Protein backbone atom coordinates (compact mmCIF):
# COMPACT_ATOMS: atom_id res chain seq x y z
CA UNK A 1 0.00 0.00 0.00
CA UNK A 2 1.43 3.35 -1.04
CA UNK A 3 1.54 6.37 1.26
CA UNK A 4 1.47 10.13 0.78
CA UNK A 5 3.88 12.41 2.60
CA UNK A 6 3.67 16.20 2.68
CA UNK A 7 6.52 18.61 3.47
CA UNK A 8 5.62 22.05 4.79
CA UNK A 9 8.42 24.04 3.19
CA UNK A 10 9.91 26.99 5.03
CA UNK A 11 11.64 29.89 3.36
CA UNK A 12 13.42 33.04 4.42
CA UNK A 13 14.69 36.03 2.45
CA UNK A 14 13.73 34.47 -0.87
CA UNK A 15 15.46 31.12 -0.25
CA UNK A 16 14.26 27.66 0.75
CA UNK A 17 15.54 26.94 4.25
CA UNK A 18 18.04 24.14 4.72
CA UNK A 19 15.80 22.42 7.29
CA UNK A 20 13.14 21.94 4.59
CA UNK A 21 15.58 19.86 2.55
CA UNK A 22 16.43 17.90 5.71
CA UNK A 23 12.72 17.26 6.38
CA UNK A 24 12.39 16.06 2.78
CA UNK A 25 15.31 13.68 3.35
CA UNK A 26 13.61 12.36 6.51
CA UNK A 27 10.45 11.62 4.53
CA UNK A 28 12.47 9.94 1.77
CA UNK A 29 14.25 7.81 4.39
CA UNK A 30 11.04 6.07 5.47
CA UNK A 31 9.25 6.02 2.11
CA UNK A 32 8.82 3.05 -0.22
CA UNK A 33 8.88 2.97 -4.00
CA UNK A 34 5.52 4.21 -5.21
CA UNK A 35 4.96 6.57 -2.28
CA UNK A 36 4.15 10.19 -3.11
CA UNK A 37 6.12 13.00 -1.48
CA UNK A 38 4.74 16.48 -2.07
CA UNK A 39 5.53 19.91 -0.67
CA UNK A 40 3.47 22.98 0.14
CA UNK A 41 4.72 26.56 0.09
CA UNK A 42 2.80 29.32 1.84
CA UNK A 43 3.49 33.03 1.48
CA UNK A 44 3.43 35.75 -1.13
CA UNK A 45 5.11 35.89 -4.55
CA UNK A 46 6.22 32.26 -4.42
CA UNK A 47 7.18 31.59 -8.05
CA UNK A 48 10.95 31.86 -7.52
CA UNK A 49 10.75 29.68 -4.40
CA UNK A 50 8.74 27.08 -6.32
CA UNK A 51 11.43 27.12 -9.00
CA UNK A 52 14.12 26.43 -6.36
CA UNK A 53 12.13 23.61 -4.76
CA UNK A 54 11.21 22.02 -8.09
CA UNK A 55 14.79 20.85 -8.50
CA UNK A 56 14.36 18.27 -5.73
CA UNK A 57 12.72 14.82 -5.87
CA UNK A 58 9.06 15.68 -5.28
CA UNK A 59 5.86 14.45 -6.86
CA UNK A 60 4.34 17.93 -6.87
CA UNK A 61 4.45 21.32 -5.20
CA UNK A 62 1.35 23.13 -3.93
CA UNK A 63 1.50 26.93 -3.79
CA UNK A 64 -0.78 28.85 -1.44
CA UNK A 65 0.15 32.31 -2.65
CA UNK A 66 -1.60 35.32 -1.11
CA UNK A 67 -0.48 38.66 0.24
CA UNK A 68 -2.29 37.85 3.50
CA UNK A 69 0.23 35.03 4.03
CA UNK A 70 3.31 37.20 3.50
CA UNK A 71 4.08 37.07 7.24
CA UNK A 72 3.59 33.98 9.37
CA UNK A 73 0.31 34.03 11.26
CA UNK A 74 -0.65 30.68 12.84
CA UNK A 75 -4.37 31.25 12.49
CA UNK A 76 -4.09 32.19 8.81
CA UNK A 77 -1.60 29.42 7.98
CA UNK A 78 -3.69 26.69 9.60
CA UNK A 79 -6.78 28.04 7.84
CA UNK A 80 -4.95 27.94 4.51
CA UNK A 81 -3.57 24.43 5.04
CA UNK A 82 -6.67 22.58 6.28
CA UNK A 83 -8.56 22.55 2.92
CA UNK A 84 -5.41 21.26 1.18
CA UNK A 85 -4.90 18.59 3.83
CA UNK A 86 -8.54 17.53 3.55
CA UNK A 87 -8.03 17.16 -0.20
CA UNK A 88 -4.65 15.39 -0.15
CA UNK A 89 -5.25 13.35 3.01
CA UNK A 90 -1.51 12.83 3.59
CA UNK A 91 -0.41 9.96 5.79
CA UNK A 92 2.39 12.04 7.29
CA UNK A 93 3.38 15.70 7.45
CA UNK A 94 7.01 16.72 7.96
CA UNK A 95 8.44 20.15 8.75
CA UNK A 96 11.41 21.63 10.58
CA UNK A 97 11.60 21.97 14.36
CA UNK A 98 11.90 25.73 14.03
CA UNK A 99 9.96 28.61 15.55
CA UNK A 100 7.36 28.19 12.79
CA UNK A 101 7.32 24.40 12.93
CA UNK A 102 7.01 24.25 16.73
CA UNK A 103 4.00 26.55 16.53
CA UNK A 104 2.29 25.16 13.45
CA UNK A 105 2.70 21.39 13.91
CA UNK A 106 0.61 21.03 17.11
CA UNK A 107 -2.19 23.12 15.61
CA UNK A 108 -2.30 20.93 12.50
CA UNK A 109 -2.15 17.76 14.59
CA UNK A 110 -5.09 18.97 16.67
CA UNK A 111 -7.13 19.80 13.57
CA UNK A 112 -6.44 16.39 12.00
CA UNK A 113 -6.65 14.46 15.28
CA UNK A 114 -3.21 13.15 14.34
CA UNK A 115 -0.31 11.88 16.41
CA UNK A 116 2.63 14.25 16.68
CA UNK A 117 6.33 13.85 17.40
CA UNK A 118 8.58 16.87 17.80
CA UNK A 119 12.34 17.41 17.57
CA UNK A 120 13.17 14.10 15.86
CA UNK A 121 16.91 13.56 15.41
CA UNK A 122 17.02 10.24 13.51
CA UNK A 123 14.87 7.50 11.99
CA UNK A 124 14.96 3.72 11.77
CA UNK A 125 12.93 1.52 9.45
CA UNK A 126 10.30 2.75 7.01
CA UNK A 127 6.59 3.04 6.38
CA UNK A 128 4.24 2.46 9.29
CA UNK A 129 7.00 0.56 11.08
CA UNK A 130 9.30 3.60 11.25
CA UNK A 131 10.91 4.34 14.62
CA UNK A 132 11.61 7.95 15.56
CA UNK A 133 14.46 8.90 17.89
CA UNK A 134 14.30 11.98 20.13
CA UNK A 135 16.58 13.48 22.79
CA UNK A 136 14.96 14.00 26.20
CA UNK A 137 15.98 15.33 29.62
CA UNK A 138 18.19 18.03 28.13
CA UNK A 139 20.01 15.50 25.96
CA UNK A 140 20.87 13.14 28.83
CA UNK A 141 18.73 10.33 27.39
CA UNK A 142 17.10 9.27 24.15
CA UNK A 143 13.73 7.72 23.46
CA UNK A 144 12.39 5.71 20.56
CA UNK A 145 8.81 6.36 19.48
CA UNK A 146 6.50 4.68 16.99
CA UNK A 147 3.11 5.82 15.73
CA UNK A 148 0.21 3.42 16.15
CA UNK A 149 -1.71 4.74 13.17
CA UNK A 150 -1.76 7.43 10.47
CA UNK A 151 -1.82 10.40 10.11
CA UNK A 152 1.45 11.63 11.60
CA UNK A 153 2.83 15.13 12.17
CA UNK A 154 6.62 15.24 12.61
CA UNK A 155 9.13 18.04 13.17
CA UNK A 156 12.83 17.34 12.58
CA UNK A 157 15.67 19.05 14.41
CA UNK A 158 17.89 21.13 12.08
CA UNK A 159 21.34 19.75 11.21
CA UNK A 160 20.51 16.15 12.12
CA UNK A 161 19.47 14.82 8.71
CA UNK A 162 21.57 15.36 5.59
CA UNK A 163 19.97 17.79 3.15
CA UNK A 164 18.55 15.91 0.17
CA UNK A 165 20.41 16.26 -3.11
CA UNK A 166 18.75 17.83 -6.17
CA UNK A 167 17.18 15.42 -8.65
CA UNK A 168 18.35 15.01 -12.22
CA UNK A 169 15.11 16.39 -13.63
CA UNK A 170 12.88 19.14 -12.31
CA UNK A 171 9.11 19.19 -12.04
CA UNK A 172 6.90 20.03 -15.00
CA UNK A 173 4.60 23.04 -14.93
CA UNK A 174 1.54 20.88 -14.30
CA UNK A 175 3.23 19.49 -11.18
CA UNK A 176 3.32 22.94 -9.59
CA UNK A 177 -0.24 23.48 -8.43
CA UNK A 178 -1.65 26.81 -7.28
CA UNK A 179 -4.17 26.49 -4.47
CA UNK A 180 -6.93 29.04 -4.01
CA UNK A 181 -6.99 30.81 -0.66
CA UNK A 182 -9.66 33.11 0.67
CA UNK A 183 -8.68 34.85 3.92
CA UNK A 184 -11.21 34.44 6.74
CA UNK A 185 -13.25 37.53 7.46
CA UNK A 186 -12.48 37.52 11.18
CA UNK A 187 -8.89 36.74 12.09
CA UNK A 188 -8.15 37.26 15.77
CA UNK A 189 -4.70 38.60 14.93
CA UNK A 190 -3.29 40.36 11.90
CA UNK A 191 0.45 40.67 11.26
CA UNK A 192 1.12 44.02 9.60
CA UNK A 193 4.90 44.01 9.69
CA UNK A 194 7.82 41.95 10.96
CA UNK A 195 10.83 43.88 12.26
CA UNK A 196 13.79 41.54 12.41
CA UNK A 197 16.86 42.36 14.44
CA UNK A 198 20.00 41.40 12.55
CA UNK A 199 21.86 38.75 14.53
CA UNK A 200 24.35 37.58 11.91
CA UNK A 201 24.70 36.44 8.34
CA UNK A 202 24.19 32.75 9.17
CA UNK A 203 21.02 31.35 10.75
CA UNK A 204 21.95 30.12 14.21
CA UNK A 205 19.87 26.92 14.15
CA UNK A 206 21.25 25.87 10.75
CA UNK A 207 24.88 26.97 11.22
CA UNK A 208 27.58 24.32 10.77
CA UNK A 209 29.97 26.25 13.03
CA UNK A 210 28.96 28.32 16.07
CA UNK A 211 31.21 30.52 18.20
CA UNK A 212 29.40 31.14 21.45
CA UNK A 213 30.15 33.47 24.36
CA UNK A 214 29.20 33.46 28.03
CA UNK A 215 29.63 35.80 30.97
CA UNK A 216 33.37 35.48 30.44
CA UNK A 217 33.18 37.89 27.48
CA UNK A 218 32.58 40.59 30.14
CA UNK A 219 30.90 43.16 27.86
CA UNK A 220 29.19 43.81 24.54
CA UNK A 221 32.58 44.67 23.05
CA UNK A 222 33.83 41.30 24.28
CA UNK A 223 31.76 39.64 21.55
CA UNK A 224 33.71 41.37 18.79
CA UNK A 225 36.60 38.84 18.75
CA UNK A 226 33.99 36.03 18.64
CA UNK A 227 32.22 37.69 15.72
CA UNK A 228 35.53 38.01 13.87
CA UNK A 229 36.32 34.32 14.39
CA UNK A 230 32.81 33.33 13.26
CA UNK A 231 33.17 35.45 10.12
CA UNK A 232 36.48 33.79 9.24
CA UNK A 233 34.95 30.32 9.71
CA UNK A 234 31.68 31.17 7.95
CA UNK A 235 29.78 30.45 11.14
CA UNK A 236 27.31 32.09 13.48
CA UNK A 237 27.63 33.71 16.90
CA UNK A 238 25.66 32.39 19.87
CA UNK A 239 25.50 33.15 23.58
CA UNK A 240 24.64 31.67 26.94
CA UNK A 241 21.72 33.01 28.95
CA UNK A 242 24.19 34.56 31.37
CA UNK A 243 25.63 36.71 28.59
CA UNK A 244 22.16 37.72 27.42
CA UNK A 245 20.95 38.50 30.96
CA UNK A 246 24.04 40.65 31.50
CA UNK A 247 23.09 42.73 28.45
CA UNK A 248 26.12 41.74 26.38
CA UNK A 249 24.02 40.61 23.42
CA UNK A 250 20.48 40.16 22.13
CA UNK A 251 18.33 37.27 23.38
CA UNK A 252 17.96 36.13 19.77
CA UNK A 253 21.46 34.64 20.16
CA UNK A 254 20.63 32.64 23.29
CA UNK A 255 21.40 28.92 23.21
CA UNK A 256 20.11 26.61 25.91
CA UNK A 257 17.06 25.19 27.60
CA UNK A 258 15.19 28.51 27.37
CA UNK A 259 16.81 29.51 24.07
CA UNK A 260 17.65 27.78 20.81
CA UNK A 261 18.70 24.15 20.49
CA UNK A 262 21.60 23.80 18.04
CA UNK A 263 23.53 20.85 16.62
CA UNK A 264 26.41 22.30 14.59
CA UNK A 265 29.41 20.39 13.31
CA UNK A 266 31.67 22.51 15.53
CA UNK A 267 30.68 24.43 18.66
CA UNK A 268 33.29 26.76 20.17
CA UNK A 269 32.32 27.78 23.73
CA UNK A 270 34.19 30.90 24.88
CA UNK A 271 33.97 31.96 28.51
CA UNK A 272 31.02 29.63 29.14
CA UNK A 273 31.08 27.73 32.44
CA UNK A 274 28.78 24.94 31.22
CA UNK A 275 25.60 25.20 33.28
CA UNK A 276 23.17 22.36 32.62
CA UNK A 277 20.65 24.80 31.10
CA UNK A 278 23.19 25.79 28.43
CA UNK A 279 24.32 22.22 27.79
CA UNK A 280 20.70 21.33 27.00
CA UNK A 281 20.92 23.51 23.92
CA UNK A 282 24.27 22.41 22.48
CA UNK A 283 25.41 19.08 23.94
CA UNK A 284 24.54 17.19 20.73
CA UNK A 285 27.07 19.22 18.69
CA UNK A 286 29.44 16.98 16.71
CA UNK A 287 32.63 18.57 18.10
CA UNK A 288 32.72 20.83 21.16
CA UNK A 289 35.72 23.08 21.80
CA UNK A 290 35.84 24.89 25.15
CA UNK A 291 37.94 27.95 25.96
CA UNK A 292 37.91 28.92 29.63
CA UNK A 293 40.49 30.15 32.10
CA UNK A 294 38.98 28.01 34.87
CA UNK A 295 40.34 24.44 34.47
CA UNK A 296 37.50 23.15 36.69
CA UNK A 297 34.70 24.63 34.55
CA UNK A 298 31.96 22.01 33.89
CA UNK A 299 32.09 22.74 30.16
CA UNK A 300 35.34 20.74 29.94
CA UNK A 301 33.46 17.58 30.94
CA UNK A 302 31.49 17.60 27.69
CA UNK A 303 34.15 19.18 25.46
CA UNK A 304 36.05 17.13 22.88
CA UNK A 305 38.87 19.67 23.02
CA UNK A 306 39.66 22.14 25.79
CA UNK A 307 41.88 25.20 25.98
CA UNK A 308 42.60 26.60 29.45
CA UNK A 309 43.37 30.25 28.92
CA UNK A 310 42.06 33.79 28.54
CA UNK A 311 39.61 33.90 25.64
CA UNK A 312 40.79 37.42 24.75
CA UNK A 313 44.23 35.95 24.04
CA UNK A 314 43.18 32.59 22.62
CA UNK A 315 40.37 33.65 20.24
CA UNK A 316 42.44 36.26 18.30
CA UNK A 317 45.23 33.67 17.90
CA UNK A 318 42.73 31.13 16.56
CA UNK A 319 41.30 33.74 14.20
CA UNK A 320 44.78 34.58 12.91
CA UNK A 321 45.68 30.92 12.31
CA UNK A 322 42.36 30.04 10.66
CA UNK A 323 42.64 33.07 8.42
CA UNK A 324 46.05 31.86 7.23
CA UNK A 325 44.84 28.28 6.75
CA UNK A 326 41.71 29.26 4.83
CA UNK A 327 43.33 31.67 2.39
Short mmCIF file of N, CA and C in Angstrom, two decimals, residues 106-186:
data_model
loop_
_atom_site.label_atom_id
_atom_site.label_comp_id
_atom_site.label_asym_id
_atom_site.label_seq_id
_atom_site.Cartn_x
_atom_site.Cartn_y
_atom_site.Cartn_z
N UNK A 106 1.65 21.45 16.17
CA UNK A 106 0.61 21.03 17.11
C UNK A 106 -0.79 21.46 16.68
N UNK A 107 -0.89 22.64 16.07
CA UNK A 107 -2.19 23.12 15.61
C UNK A 107 -2.75 22.24 14.50
N UNK A 108 -1.87 21.83 13.59
CA UNK A 108 -2.30 20.93 12.50
C UNK A 108 -2.68 19.57 13.06
N UNK A 109 -1.86 19.06 13.99
CA UNK A 109 -2.15 17.76 14.59
C UNK A 109 -3.50 17.77 15.29
N UNK A 110 -3.80 18.87 15.98
CA UNK A 110 -5.09 18.97 16.67
C UNK A 110 -6.25 18.99 15.69
N UNK A 111 -6.08 19.72 14.58
CA UNK A 111 -7.13 19.80 13.57
C UNK A 111 -7.38 18.44 12.91
N UNK A 112 -6.31 17.68 12.68
CA UNK A 112 -6.44 16.39 12.00
C UNK A 112 -6.64 15.22 12.96
N UNK A 113 -6.60 15.51 14.25
CA UNK A 113 -6.65 14.46 15.28
C UNK A 113 -5.55 13.43 14.99
N UNK A 114 -4.35 13.97 14.72
CA UNK A 114 -3.21 13.15 14.34
C UNK A 114 -2.23 13.03 15.49
N UNK A 115 -1.41 11.98 15.47
CA UNK A 115 -0.31 11.88 16.41
C UNK A 115 0.80 12.82 16.00
N UNK A 116 1.55 13.32 17.00
CA UNK A 116 2.63 14.25 16.68
C UNK A 116 3.89 13.89 17.45
N UNK A 117 5.02 13.98 16.77
CA UNK A 117 6.33 13.85 17.40
C UNK A 117 7.18 15.05 17.02
N UNK A 118 7.79 15.67 18.03
CA UNK A 118 8.58 16.87 17.80
C UNK A 118 10.07 16.61 18.03
N UNK A 119 10.89 17.39 17.33
CA UNK A 119 12.34 17.41 17.57
C UNK A 119 12.98 16.05 17.31
N UNK A 120 12.61 15.42 16.21
CA UNK A 120 13.17 14.10 15.86
C UNK A 120 14.59 14.28 15.34
N UNK A 121 15.51 13.43 15.80
CA UNK A 121 16.91 13.56 15.41
C UNK A 121 17.39 12.43 14.50
N UNK A 122 16.65 11.32 14.45
CA UNK A 122 17.02 10.24 13.51
C UNK A 122 15.85 9.28 13.35
N UNK A 123 15.95 8.44 12.33
CA UNK A 123 14.87 7.50 11.99
C UNK A 123 15.43 6.11 11.76
N UNK A 124 14.62 5.10 12.06
CA UNK A 124 14.96 3.72 11.77
C UNK A 124 13.76 3.08 11.09
N UNK A 125 14.02 2.21 10.13
CA UNK A 125 12.93 1.52 9.45
C UNK A 125 12.21 2.42 8.47
N UNK A 126 11.06 1.95 7.97
CA UNK A 126 10.30 2.75 7.01
C UNK A 126 8.82 2.42 7.11
N UNK A 127 8.03 3.23 6.38
CA UNK A 127 6.59 3.04 6.38
C UNK A 127 5.99 3.13 7.77
N UNK A 128 4.91 2.40 7.99
CA UNK A 128 4.24 2.46 9.29
C UNK A 128 5.06 1.86 10.41
N UNK A 129 6.13 1.13 10.06
CA UNK A 129 7.00 0.56 11.08
C UNK A 129 8.16 1.47 11.48
N UNK A 130 8.18 2.69 10.97
CA UNK A 130 9.30 3.60 11.25
C UNK A 130 9.39 3.90 12.74
N UNK A 131 10.63 3.99 13.22
CA UNK A 131 10.91 4.34 14.62
C UNK A 131 11.60 5.69 14.63
N UNK A 132 11.11 6.59 15.48
CA UNK A 132 11.61 7.95 15.56
C UNK A 132 12.41 8.13 16.85
N UNK A 133 13.60 8.68 16.73
CA UNK A 133 14.46 8.90 17.89
C UNK A 133 14.46 10.37 18.29
N UNK A 134 14.33 10.62 19.59
CA UNK A 134 14.30 11.98 20.13
C UNK A 134 15.22 12.07 21.36
N UNK A 135 15.81 13.24 21.56
CA UNK A 135 16.58 13.48 22.79
C UNK A 135 15.62 14.02 23.86
N UNK A 136 15.79 13.55 25.08
CA UNK A 136 14.96 14.00 26.20
C UNK A 136 15.85 14.32 27.40
N UNK A 137 15.25 14.96 28.41
CA UNK A 137 15.98 15.33 29.62
C UNK A 137 17.27 16.09 29.29
N UNK A 138 17.07 17.15 28.49
CA UNK A 138 18.19 18.03 28.13
C UNK A 138 19.34 17.26 27.49
N UNK A 139 19.00 16.25 26.68
CA UNK A 139 20.01 15.50 25.96
C UNK A 139 20.70 14.41 26.77
N UNK A 140 20.24 14.18 27.99
CA UNK A 140 20.87 13.14 28.83
C UNK A 140 20.40 11.73 28.44
N UNK A 141 19.27 11.64 27.77
CA UNK A 141 18.73 10.33 27.39
C UNK A 141 18.05 10.46 26.03
N UNK A 142 17.77 9.30 25.44
CA UNK A 142 17.10 9.27 24.15
C UNK A 142 15.93 8.31 24.23
N UNK A 143 14.89 8.62 23.49
CA UNK A 143 13.73 7.72 23.46
C UNK A 143 13.39 7.36 22.02
N UNK A 144 12.85 6.18 21.86
CA UNK A 144 12.39 5.71 20.56
C UNK A 144 10.87 5.69 20.57
N UNK A 145 10.26 6.27 19.55
CA UNK A 145 8.81 6.36 19.48
C UNK A 145 8.32 5.78 18.16
N UNK A 146 7.11 5.24 18.20
CA UNK A 146 6.50 4.68 16.99
C UNK A 146 5.02 5.04 16.99
N UNK A 147 4.53 5.50 15.85
CA UNK A 147 3.11 5.82 15.73
C UNK A 147 2.29 4.54 15.65
N UNK A 148 1.10 4.57 16.22
CA UNK A 148 0.21 3.42 16.15
C UNK A 148 -0.65 3.45 14.90
N UNK A 149 -0.88 4.65 14.37
CA UNK A 149 -1.71 4.74 13.17
C UNK A 149 -1.46 6.08 12.48
N UNK A 150 -1.82 6.17 11.21
CA UNK A 150 -1.76 7.43 10.47
C UNK A 150 -2.99 8.27 10.83
N UNK A 151 -2.92 9.61 10.63
CA UNK A 151 -1.82 10.40 10.11
C UNK A 151 -0.81 10.79 11.19
N UNK A 152 0.39 11.18 10.73
CA UNK A 152 1.45 11.63 11.60
C UNK A 152 1.76 13.11 11.32
N UNK A 153 2.25 13.80 12.34
CA UNK A 153 2.83 15.13 12.17
C UNK A 153 4.20 15.09 12.86
N UNK A 154 5.26 15.41 12.11
CA UNK A 154 6.62 15.24 12.61
C UNK A 154 7.42 16.51 12.36
N UNK A 155 8.16 16.96 13.38
CA UNK A 155 9.13 18.04 13.17
C UNK A 155 10.53 17.47 13.38
N UNK A 156 11.47 17.87 12.51
CA UNK A 156 12.83 17.34 12.58
C UNK A 156 13.78 18.45 13.02
N UNK A 157 14.70 18.07 13.90
CA UNK A 157 15.67 19.05 14.41
C UNK A 157 16.66 19.42 13.31
N UNK A 158 16.91 20.71 13.10
CA UNK A 158 17.89 21.13 12.08
C UNK A 158 19.27 20.52 12.31
N UNK A 159 19.96 20.24 11.21
CA UNK A 159 21.34 19.75 11.21
C UNK A 159 21.49 18.31 11.69
N UNK A 160 20.40 17.54 11.71
CA UNK A 160 20.51 16.15 12.12
C UNK A 160 20.28 15.17 10.98
N UNK A 161 19.64 15.62 9.92
CA UNK A 161 19.47 14.82 8.71
C UNK A 161 20.25 15.49 7.59
N UNK A 162 20.89 14.72 6.72
CA UNK A 162 21.57 15.36 5.59
C UNK A 162 20.54 15.99 4.64
N UNK A 163 20.87 17.15 4.12
CA UNK A 163 19.97 17.79 3.15
C UNK A 163 19.91 16.94 1.90
N UNK A 164 18.72 16.75 1.36
CA UNK A 164 18.55 15.91 0.17
C UNK A 164 19.22 16.57 -1.03
N UNK A 165 19.75 15.76 -1.91
CA UNK A 165 20.41 16.26 -3.11
C UNK A 165 19.38 16.57 -4.19
N UNK A 166 19.68 17.54 -5.07
CA UNK A 166 18.75 17.83 -6.17
C UNK A 166 18.58 16.60 -7.07
N UNK A 167 17.43 16.53 -7.73
CA UNK A 167 17.18 15.42 -8.65
C UNK A 167 17.71 15.78 -10.03
N UNK A 168 17.81 14.78 -10.88
CA UNK A 168 18.35 15.01 -12.22
C UNK A 168 17.38 15.77 -13.12
N UNK A 169 16.11 15.69 -12.80
CA UNK A 169 15.11 16.39 -13.63
C UNK A 169 14.13 17.12 -12.72
N UNK A 170 13.80 18.34 -13.10
CA UNK A 170 12.88 19.14 -12.31
C UNK A 170 11.43 18.78 -12.59
N UNK A 171 10.54 19.42 -11.85
CA UNK A 171 9.11 19.19 -12.04
C UNK A 171 8.60 19.91 -13.28
N UNK A 172 7.57 19.37 -13.87
CA UNK A 172 6.90 20.03 -15.00
C UNK A 172 5.92 21.07 -14.46
N UNK A 173 5.50 21.96 -15.35
CA UNK A 173 4.60 23.04 -14.93
C UNK A 173 3.31 22.52 -14.30
N UNK A 174 2.80 21.39 -14.83
CA UNK A 174 1.54 20.88 -14.30
C UNK A 174 1.71 20.20 -12.94
N UNK A 175 2.98 20.06 -12.50
CA UNK A 175 3.23 19.49 -11.18
C UNK A 175 3.41 20.57 -10.11
N UNK A 176 3.31 21.81 -10.53
CA UNK A 176 3.32 22.94 -9.59
C UNK A 176 1.90 23.50 -9.57
N UNK A 177 1.21 23.25 -8.49
CA UNK A 177 -0.24 23.48 -8.43
C UNK A 177 -0.55 24.67 -7.53
N UNK A 178 -1.26 25.64 -8.08
CA UNK A 178 -1.65 26.81 -7.28
C UNK A 178 -2.98 26.53 -6.58
N UNK A 179 -3.00 26.78 -5.30
CA UNK A 179 -4.17 26.49 -4.47
C UNK A 179 -4.88 27.81 -4.13
N UNK A 180 -6.17 27.84 -4.33
CA UNK A 180 -6.93 29.04 -4.01
C UNK A 180 -7.01 29.23 -2.50
N UNK A 181 -6.89 30.49 -2.09
CA UNK A 181 -6.99 30.81 -0.66
C UNK A 181 -7.81 32.08 -0.49
N UNK A 182 -8.83 31.96 0.32
CA UNK A 182 -9.66 33.11 0.67
C UNK A 182 -9.48 33.40 2.16
N UNK A 183 -8.92 34.55 2.50
CA UNK A 183 -8.68 34.85 3.92
C UNK A 183 -9.99 34.87 4.69
N UNK A 184 -10.00 34.36 5.91
CA UNK A 184 -11.21 34.44 6.74
C UNK A 184 -11.54 35.89 7.04
N UNK A 185 -12.81 36.15 7.23
CA UNK A 185 -13.25 37.53 7.46
C UNK A 185 -12.93 38.02 8.86
N UNK A 186 -12.70 37.10 9.79
CA UNK A 186 -12.48 37.52 11.18
C UNK A 186 -11.29 36.79 11.79
#
